[in-house]
C-alpha cells in the first residue's frame, strides 16, 4: 500500500488511522480515529529536535547497523534502538534522526521500512528514501482495526503488566491494619477461583457499598533491607491472588432461645477470582491500584543515580536473575527515580587475596558492566525494574548506575 508524498507520521501527529482490509476483494479503506495520547517528555522532544537538525555522528551507530530495516510485529522501540545505536536508551535520538518523518515515536508500525542515511559522517533514520513515497505493507484483514492499536510500544508491555498489581511495598504496621480473611464457606485445604471466603476489617473498609470491588490477597510482609546500609526501606507483601466483594460487612441482630437479642458483626462475602499461590485464612487484603494506562519510555536519568539490587521478585530460592526478570532496587521516588529510568547493571567485583603478593593482600576486583534494567514501578524508597539485557546472572548486592555515567 502506497502513501502520499507527505510523510505518513506527519499526517498522524494528532490522529491514528483505521484500516479495513477486505481479503476477498483485495480492497482497503482508511478512516481517521483519535490517537492514543502517549507521553513524550519535553527533554525527549528537545533532544529529537536537536538531532533532527544535526543528525548523529556515525560513530554512535553500532558497527553493523543495517542500511534498511522492515519493522516486524512484536518489535519494540527498544529493539530498534538496539539495532542501530550503541546506547539504546538514547532512542529519542533515533526518533529525532528525521523529526518530520517520525513526528511521534509511538506511531511506528509493523510493515514499515526504515532507511539509514549517511552523509559526511552524520547519520539519520528516515521512513522513505529521497524522492520516494513511503510504503507500508499491511496484511489483509476481514475486520476493521485501528492502526494506532498496532503501533510499536517502547518495551514489551506484556512482560510488565502482570507486575503492575503484584509488588506492593508497605510501611511498618500497614499490614496489621489491612482487612483479613476470617473464614470460608467450605472447609478446604486449597482455595480455588470461585470459592466463597469471608473478610473483616478494622476500619469497616469492607462495609456495604464496596460490592463488586476487587482486592488483592497478600501474605508475609517481608522487610526489604538496603544492602548498602542494612536499613529497612519497607515491607514487601507476597501476592497470592484476587477476590471480589459480593456483600459488605454489617451488623446483624438475632434472638436466642430465651428471647435475648444479640448483635454480631457479619463479615463481608468475597469470591476468589484468581489464584497465583495458595490462599489461606488470615491472609490480608489490599485494594486494587487505580487502573492507569502507562507508556514506558526508556530514558537515562537527568542526573547521576546509583543504587543496588535488593531482591529478585517472586523467588526465595533463585540466586540469579536474568533477562525479563524483575528486581527490586534500593532507590525510589524520594531519590528522584522515575518510571522508564534505565540503569546499567554492574556485577560487583569480588574481594580476593592477591596470591602474587607475599603479604597475600586482600583486593577488590572492579565492578563490571553486565546489562540494563528499566524501572516500571516506584515507591517512596524502593522501585521495581525489568531486566532488559544481562550477560550474566544478576544477584542481590549488584550495583546499578546511570547508563551514561563514567567514573
Coordinates of C-alpha atoms in Angstrom, one line a residue:
X1 CA 0.0 0.0 0.0
X2 CA 1.4 3.4 -1.0
X3 CA 1.0 6.6 1.0
X4 CA 1.2 10.2 -0.3
X5 CA 4.4 12.1 -0.6
X6 CA 3.6 13.8 2.7
X7 CA 5.3 11.7 5.4
X8 CA 2.7 9.4 7.0
X9 CA 3.8 10.1 10.5
X10 CA 3.4 13.9 9.9
X11 CA -0.2 13.1 8.9
X12 CA -0.7 11.1 12.0
X13 CA 0.5 13.7 14.5
X14 CA -2.9 14.1 16.1
X15 CA -4.8 11.1 14.6
X16 CA -4.4 7.4 14.1
X17 CA -5.6 5.5 11.0
X18 CA -8.3 2.8 11.0
X19 CA -7.8 0.1 8.4
X20 CA -10.4 -2.2 6.9
X21 CA -8.9 -4.6 4.5
X22 CA -11.3 -7.0 2.8
X23 CA -9.4 -10.1 1.9
X24 CA -11.9 -11.3 -0.6
X25 CA -12.0 -8.1 -2.6
X26 CA -8.4 -7.1 -2.1
X27 CA -9.6 -3.6 -1.2
X28 CA -8.8 -1.3 1.8
X29 CA -10.4 1.8 3.4
X30 CA -8.9 4.3 5.7
X31 CA -10.7 6.2 8.4
X32 CA -9.3 8.6 11.0
X33 CA -9.6 7.9 14.7
X34 CA -8.2 9.7 17.7
X35 CA -4.6 8.7 18.5
X36 CA -3.7 7.4 22.0
X37 CA -2.0 10.1 23.9
X38 CA 1.3 8.6 24.8
X39 CA 4.0 10.6 26.7
X40 CA 6.8 12.4 25.0
X41 CA 8.7 14.5 27.5
X42 CA 10.0 18.0 26.9
X43 CA 13.6 16.8 27.2
X44 CA 13.0 14.0 24.7
X45 CA 11.3 16.3 22.2
X46 CA 14.2 18.8 22.7
X47 CA 16.7 16.0 22.0
X48 CA 14.8 15.0 18.9
X49 CA 14.7 18.5 17.6
X50 CA 18.4 19.0 18.0
X51 CA 19.2 15.7 16.4
X52 CA 16.7 16.3 13.6
X53 CA 18.7 19.4 12.7
X54 CA 22.1 17.9 13.1
X55 CA 21.8 14.1 12.8
X56 CA 24.1 11.9 14.9
X57 CA 27.7 11.0 14.4
X58 CA 28.1 7.7 12.6
X59 CA 30.4 6.7 15.5
X60 CA 27.3 6.5 17.7
X61 CA 25.9 3.7 15.5
X62 CA 26.6 0.0 16.1
X63 CA 29.2 -1.4 13.7
X64 CA 26.7 -3.5 11.7
X65 CA 23.8 -1.0 11.6
X66 CA 21.7 -2.1 8.6
X67 CA 21.0 0.2 5.7
X68 CA 17.3 -0.6 5.9
X69 CA 15.1 -2.5 8.3
X70 CA 11.5 -3.7 7.9
X71 CA 9.6 -3.3 11.2
X72 CA 8.2 -6.7 12.4
X73 CA 5.2 -7.4 14.5
X74 CA 6.5 -7.9 18.1
X75 CA 9.3 -5.3 17.7
X76 CA 9.6 -2.6 20.3
X77 CA 11.3 0.9 20.1
X78 CA 14.0 -0.6 22.4
X79 CA 14.6 -3.4 19.9
X80 CA 15.0 -1.0 17.0
X81 CA 17.2 1.3 19.1
X82 CA 19.5 -1.7 19.9
X83 CA 19.7 -2.5 16.2
X84 CA 21.1 1.0 15.3
X85 CA 22.5 2.6 18.5
X86 CA 25.3 1.6 20.8
X87 CA 23.3 3.2 23.6
X88 CA 19.7 2.1 23.1
X89 CA 18.4 4.4 25.9
X90 CA 19.1 7.2 23.5
X91 CA 16.1 6.2 21.5
X92 CA 14.9 9.9 21.3
X93 CA 18.0 10.5 19.1
X94 CA 16.9 7.6 16.9
X95 CA 13.4 9.2 16.6
X96 CA 14.9 12.6 16.0
X97 CA 17.0 11.5 13.1
X98 CA 14.1 12.7 11.0
X99 CA 11.6 14.5 13.1
X100 CA 9.3 15.2 10.1
X101 CA 9.0 11.6 9.2
X102 CA 8.7 10.3 12.8
X103 CA 6.6 13.0 14.4
X104 CA 5.6 10.7 17.2
X105 CA 7.8 7.8 18.3
X106 CA 4.8 5.6 19.2
X107 CA 3.5 5.8 15.6
X108 CA 5.8 3.3 14.1
X109 CA 4.1 0.2 12.7
X110 CA 4.9 -3.3 11.5
X111 CA 5.4 -3.4 7.8
X112 CA 7.2 0.0 7.7
X113 CA 10.7 0.2 6.2
X114 CA 13.3 2.3 8.0
X115 CA 16.3 3.6 6.0
X116 CA 19.6 4.7 7.3
X117 CA 21.1 7.7 5.6
X118 CA 24.8 8.5 6.0
X119 CA 26.2 11.8 4.7
X120 CA 29.5 13.5 5.7
X121 CA 29.8 11.4 8.8
X122 CA 26.3 12.2 10.0
X123 CA 23.5 9.6 10.2
X124 CA 19.8 9.9 10.0
X125 CA 17.0 7.4 10.0
X126 CA 14.1 8.0 7.6
X127 CA 10.9 6.3 6.5
X128 CA 11.4 6.8 2.8
X129 CA 14.4 7.4 0.6
X130 CA 14.8 10.7 -1.1
X131 CA 12.3 11.1 -3.9
X132 CA 10.3 8.0 -3.0
X133 CA 6.9 7.7 -1.5
X134 CA 6.6 5.9 1.9
X135 CA 5.3 2.3 1.6
X136 CA 3.6 0.4 4.5
X137 CA 2.8 -3.2 3.9
X138 CA -0.4 -4.2 5.7
X139 CA -1.7 -7.8 5.7
X140 CA -5.3 -8.2 4.6
X141 CA -7.9 -8.4 7.4
X142 CA -11.6 -9.1 7.3
X143 CA -12.4 -6.8 10.3
X144 CA -11.7 -3.1 10.9
X145 CA -8.8 -2.4 13.1
X146 CA -7.3 0.9 14.4
X147 CA -3.8 1.3 13.2
X148 CA -2.9 3.0 16.5
X149 CA -3.5 -0.3 18.2
X150 CA -0.7 -1.9 16.3
X151 CA 1.9 0.9 16.9
X152 CA 5.1 -0.2 18.5
X153 CA 5.5 0.1 22.2
X154 CA 8.7 1.3 23.8
X155 CA 9.2 -2.1 25.5
X156 CA 7.3 -5.3 25.7
X157 CA 4.3 -4.4 27.9
X158 CA 3.3 -8.0 28.5
X159 CA 6.4 -8.5 30.5
X160 CA 5.3 -5.8 32.9
X161 CA 1.6 -6.0 33.0
X162 CA 1.5 -8.9 35.5
X163 CA 3.7 -7.0 37.9
X164 CA 1.6 -3.8 38.0
X165 CA -0.7 -5.2 40.7
X166 CA 1.7 -7.7 42.3
X167 CA 4.6 -5.9 44.0
X168 CA 3.4 -3.9 47.0
X169 CA 5.7 -2.2 49.4
X170 CA 4.1 -1.4 52.8
X171 CA 5.1 0.9 55.6
X172 CA 5.7 -0.5 59.1
X173 CA 2.4 -1.7 60.7
X174 CA 0.4 -1.2 57.5
X175 CA -0.1 -5.0 57.0
X176 CA -1.5 -5.4 60.5
X177 CA -4.2 -2.7 59.8
X178 CA -5.3 -4.3 56.5
X179 CA -8.6 -6.3 56.2
X180 CA -8.1 -10.1 56.6
X181 CA -9.7 -13.3 55.6
X182 CA -11.5 -14.9 58.5
X183 CA -13.2 -17.9 57.1
X184 CA -14.5 -19.9 54.1
X185 CA -17.9 -21.2 53.1
X186 CA -16.5 -24.7 52.8
X187 CA -13.6 -26.4 54.7
X188 CA -11.0 -26.9 52.0
X189 CA -7.2 -27.3 52.2
X190 CA -6.8 -25.4 49.0
X191 CA -9.0 -22.5 48.0
X192 CA -9.7 -22.0 44.3
X193 CA -11.2 -19.5 41.9
X194 CA -15.0 -19.4 42.6
X195 CA -14.7 -20.3 46.2
X196 CA -16.6 -18.1 48.7
X197 CA -14.5 -16.6 51.6
X198 CA -15.2 -14.0 54.3
X199 CA -13.3 -10.9 55.3
X200 CA -13.3 -8.4 58.2
X201 CA -11.6 -5.1 58.6
X202 CA -10.7 -2.8 61.5
X203 CA -11.9 0.4 59.7
X204 CA -15.0 -1.0 58.0
X205 CA -13.4 -0.7 54.6
X206 CA -15.3 -3.8 53.5
X207 CA -18.7 -2.4 54.6
X208 CA -21.8 -2.4 52.4
X209 CA -21.2 -0.1 49.4
X210 CA -17.9 -1.8 48.4
X211 CA -19.7 -4.6 46.5
X212 CA -18.1 -5.6 43.2
X213 CA -14.8 -4.0 44.2
X214 CA -11.7 -6.1 43.8
X215 CA -9.0 -6.7 46.4
X216 CA -5.6 -8.3 46.2
X217 CA -4.7 -11.0 48.6
X218 CA -1.3 -10.8 50.3
X219 CA 0.8 -12.6 52.9
X220 CA 4.2 -12.3 54.7
X221 CA 5.2 -8.6 54.6
X222 CA 8.9 -9.2 54.4
X223 CA 11.4 -6.5 55.4
X224 CA 13.2 -5.0 52.4
X225 CA 16.7 -4.4 53.7
X226 CA 19.1 -2.0 52.0
X227 CA 22.2 -3.9 51.1
X228 CA 24.3 -0.8 51.5
X229 CA 23.0 0.5 54.9
X230 CA 21.1 -2.5 56.4
X231 CA 18.2 -0.1 56.9
X232 CA 14.6 -1.4 56.4
X233 CA 13.2 0.6 53.5
X234 CA 9.7 -1.0 53.5
X235 CA 7.9 -4.3 53.7
X236 CA 7.2 -6.4 50.5
X237 CA 3.9 -8.2 50.6
X238 CA 3.7 -11.6 48.8
X239 CA 0.9 -11.5 46.2
X240 CA -1.4 -14.5 46.2
X241 CA -4.4 -13.7 44.2
X242 CA -7.5 -11.6 43.8
X243 CA -11.0 -11.5 45.3
X244 CA -14.2 -9.6 44.6
X245 CA -16.5 -8.2 47.3
X246 CA -20.0 -9.6 46.8
X247 CA -21.6 -8.3 50.1
X248 CA -20.1 -5.9 52.6
X249 CA -19.6 -6.1 56.3
X250 CA -22.6 -5.3 58.5
X251 CA -24.2 -5.9 61.9
X252 CA -27.0 -8.4 62.4
X253 CA -29.2 -8.8 65.5
X254 CA -30.7 -12.2 66.3
X255 CA -32.8 -13.6 69.2
X256 CA -31.6 -16.6 71.2
X257 CA -33.8 -19.4 72.6
X258 CA -34.5 -17.2 75.7
X259 CA -35.5 -14.2 73.6
X260 CA -32.3 -12.3 74.3
X261 CA -31.1 -10.1 71.5
X262 CA -27.5 -10.4 70.3
X263 CA -25.9 -8.0 67.8
X264 CA -23.0 -9.6 66.0
X265 CA -20.6 -8.5 63.3
X266 CA -21.2 -10.2 59.9
X267 CA -18.1 -10.4 57.7
X268 CA -18.0 -9.4 54.1
X269 CA -18.6 -12.1 51.5
X270 CA -15.9 -12.3 48.8
X271 CA -15.4 -14.6 45.8
X272 CA -11.9 -15.7 44.8
X273 CA -11.4 -14.7 41.2
X274 CA -7.8 -15.7 40.6
X275 CA -5.1 -17.5 42.5
X276 CA -1.3 -17.3 42.0
X277 CA -0.3 -19.1 45.1
X278 CA -2.2 -20.9 47.9
X279 CA -4.7 -18.6 49.8
X280 CA -5.3 -19.2 53.5
X281 CA -7.4 -17.9 56.3
X282 CA -5.6 -15.0 57.9
X283 CA -4.2 -13.6 54.6
X284 CA -4.5 -9.8 54.2
X285 CA -6.4 -7.7 51.6
X286 CA -5.3 -4.6 49.9
X287 CA -7.3 -2.5 47.4
X288 CA -6.6 -2.9 43.7
X289 CA -4.5 0.1 42.4
X290 CA -6.3 2.6 40.2
X291 CA -6.2 1.4 36.6
X292 CA -3.9 3.6 34.5
X293 CA -2.5 3.4 31.0
X294 CA 1.2 3.9 31.2
X295 CA 3.5 4.0 28.2
X296 CA 7.0 3.3 29.4
X297 CA 9.6 5.5 27.7
X298 CA 13.1 4.2 28.4
X299 CA 15.5 7.0 29.1
X300 CA 18.6 7.8 31.2
X301 CA 18.1 9.8 34.4
X302 CA 18.8 13.5 34.0
X303 CA 21.3 13.4 36.9
X304 CA 23.6 10.6 38.0
X305 CA 21.8 8.0 40.2
X306 CA 23.2 4.8 41.6
X307 CA 21.9 2.0 43.8
X308 CA 21.9 -1.7 44.5
X309 CA 19.8 -4.8 43.8
X310 CA 17.8 -5.6 47.0
X311 CA 15.9 -8.7 45.8
X312 CA 14.8 -10.8 42.9
X313 CA 11.0 -10.6 42.8
X314 CA 8.8 -13.7 43.2
X315 CA 11.5 -16.1 44.2
X316 CA 13.1 -17.0 47.5
X317 CA 15.3 -19.8 46.1
X318 CA 16.7 -18.4 42.9
X319 CA 20.1 -16.7 43.4
X320 CA 20.4 -15.1 40.0
X321 CA 18.0 -13.1 37.8
X322 CA 18.2 -12.9 34.0
X323 CA 16.7 -11.1 31.1
X324 CA 12.9 -10.3 31.6
X325 CA 13.1 -11.0 35.3
X326 CA 12.1 -8.3 37.8
X327 CA 14.3 -7.0 40.6
X328 CA 13.8 -4.6 43.5
X329 CA 16.3 -1.8 43.9
X330 CA 17.0 0.4 46.9
X331 CA 16.1 3.7 45.3
X332 CA 12.6 5.3 44.8
X333 CA 10.7 8.4 44.2
X334 CA 12.4 10.2 47.2
X335 CA 15.7 9.6 45.3
X336 CA 14.5 11.0 42.0
X337 CA 13.8 7.7 40.4
X338 CA 11.1 7.8 37.7
X339 CA 9.1 5.4 35.5
X340 CA 11.2 4.5 32.5
X341 CA 14.6 5.3 34.1
X342 CA 17.2 3.0 32.6
X343 CA 20.1 1.8 34.8
X344 CA 23.3 -0.1 33.9
X345 CA 23.6 -3.3 35.9
X346 CA 27.1 -3.7 37.4
X347 CA 28.4 -7.1 38.7
X348 CA 30.1 -6.3 42.0
X349 CA 33.7 -7.3 41.9
X350 CA 34.7 -9.9 44.4
X351 CA 37.2 -9.5 47.2
X352 CA 40.1 -11.9 46.7
X353 CA 43.6 -12.4 48.0
X354 CA 46.5 -11.3 45.8
X355 CA 48.4 -14.6 45.6
X356 CA 51.2 -12.8 43.7
X357 CA 51.8 -10.6 46.8
X358 CA 53.9 -12.1 49.6
X359 CA 51.6 -10.5 52.1
X360 CA 48.5 -12.0 50.5
X361 CA 46.8 -8.6 50.4
X362 CA 43.0 -8.6 50.0
X363 CA 42.0 -6.7 46.9
X364 CA 38.6 -5.9 45.4
X365 CA 38.1 -6.5 41.7
X366 CA 36.5 -3.8 39.7
X367 CA 32.7 -3.8 39.1
X368 CA 31.9 -4.9 35.5
X369 CA 29.0 -3.8 33.3
X370 CA 26.5 -6.7 33.0
X371 CA 23.4 -5.3 31.3
X372 CA 20.5 -2.8 31.5
X373 CA 17.3 -2.6 33.6
X374 CA 14.3 -0.2 33.3
X375 CA 12.2 1.0 36.2
X376 CA 8.4 0.3 35.8
X377 CA 7.0 0.8 39.3
X378 CA 8.2 3.2 42.0
X379 CA 7.5 3.6 45.8
X380 CA 9.0 6.1 48.2
X381 CA 12.3 4.4 48.8
X382 CA 12.0 1.3 46.6
X383 CA 11.5 0.6 42.9
X384 CA 10.9 -2.4 40.7
X385 CA 12.8 -2.8 37.4
X386 CA 12.6 -5.1 34.4
X387 CA 15.9 -6.6 33.3
X388 CA 16.2 -5.7 29.6
X389 CA 19.6 -7.2 29.0
X390 CA 22.0 -9.3 31.1
X391 CA 25.2 -11.1 30.0
X392 CA 25.4 -13.0 33.3
X393 CA 23.2 -13.7 36.2
X394 CA 22.1 -10.6 38.3
X395 CA 22.3 -11.2 42.1
X396 CA 21.4 -9.3 45.2
X397 CA 24.0 -6.7 46.0
X398 CA 24.9 -6.0 42.4
X399 CA 25.0 -2.2 41.8
X400 CA 23.2 0.0 39.3
X401 CA 24.4 3.3 37.8
X402 CA 23.1 5.8 35.3
X403 CA 23.9 4.3 31.9
X404 CA 25.8 7.4 30.7
X405 CA 27.9 7.7 33.9
X406 CA 31.7 7.4 33.5
X407 CA 33.5 7.3 36.9

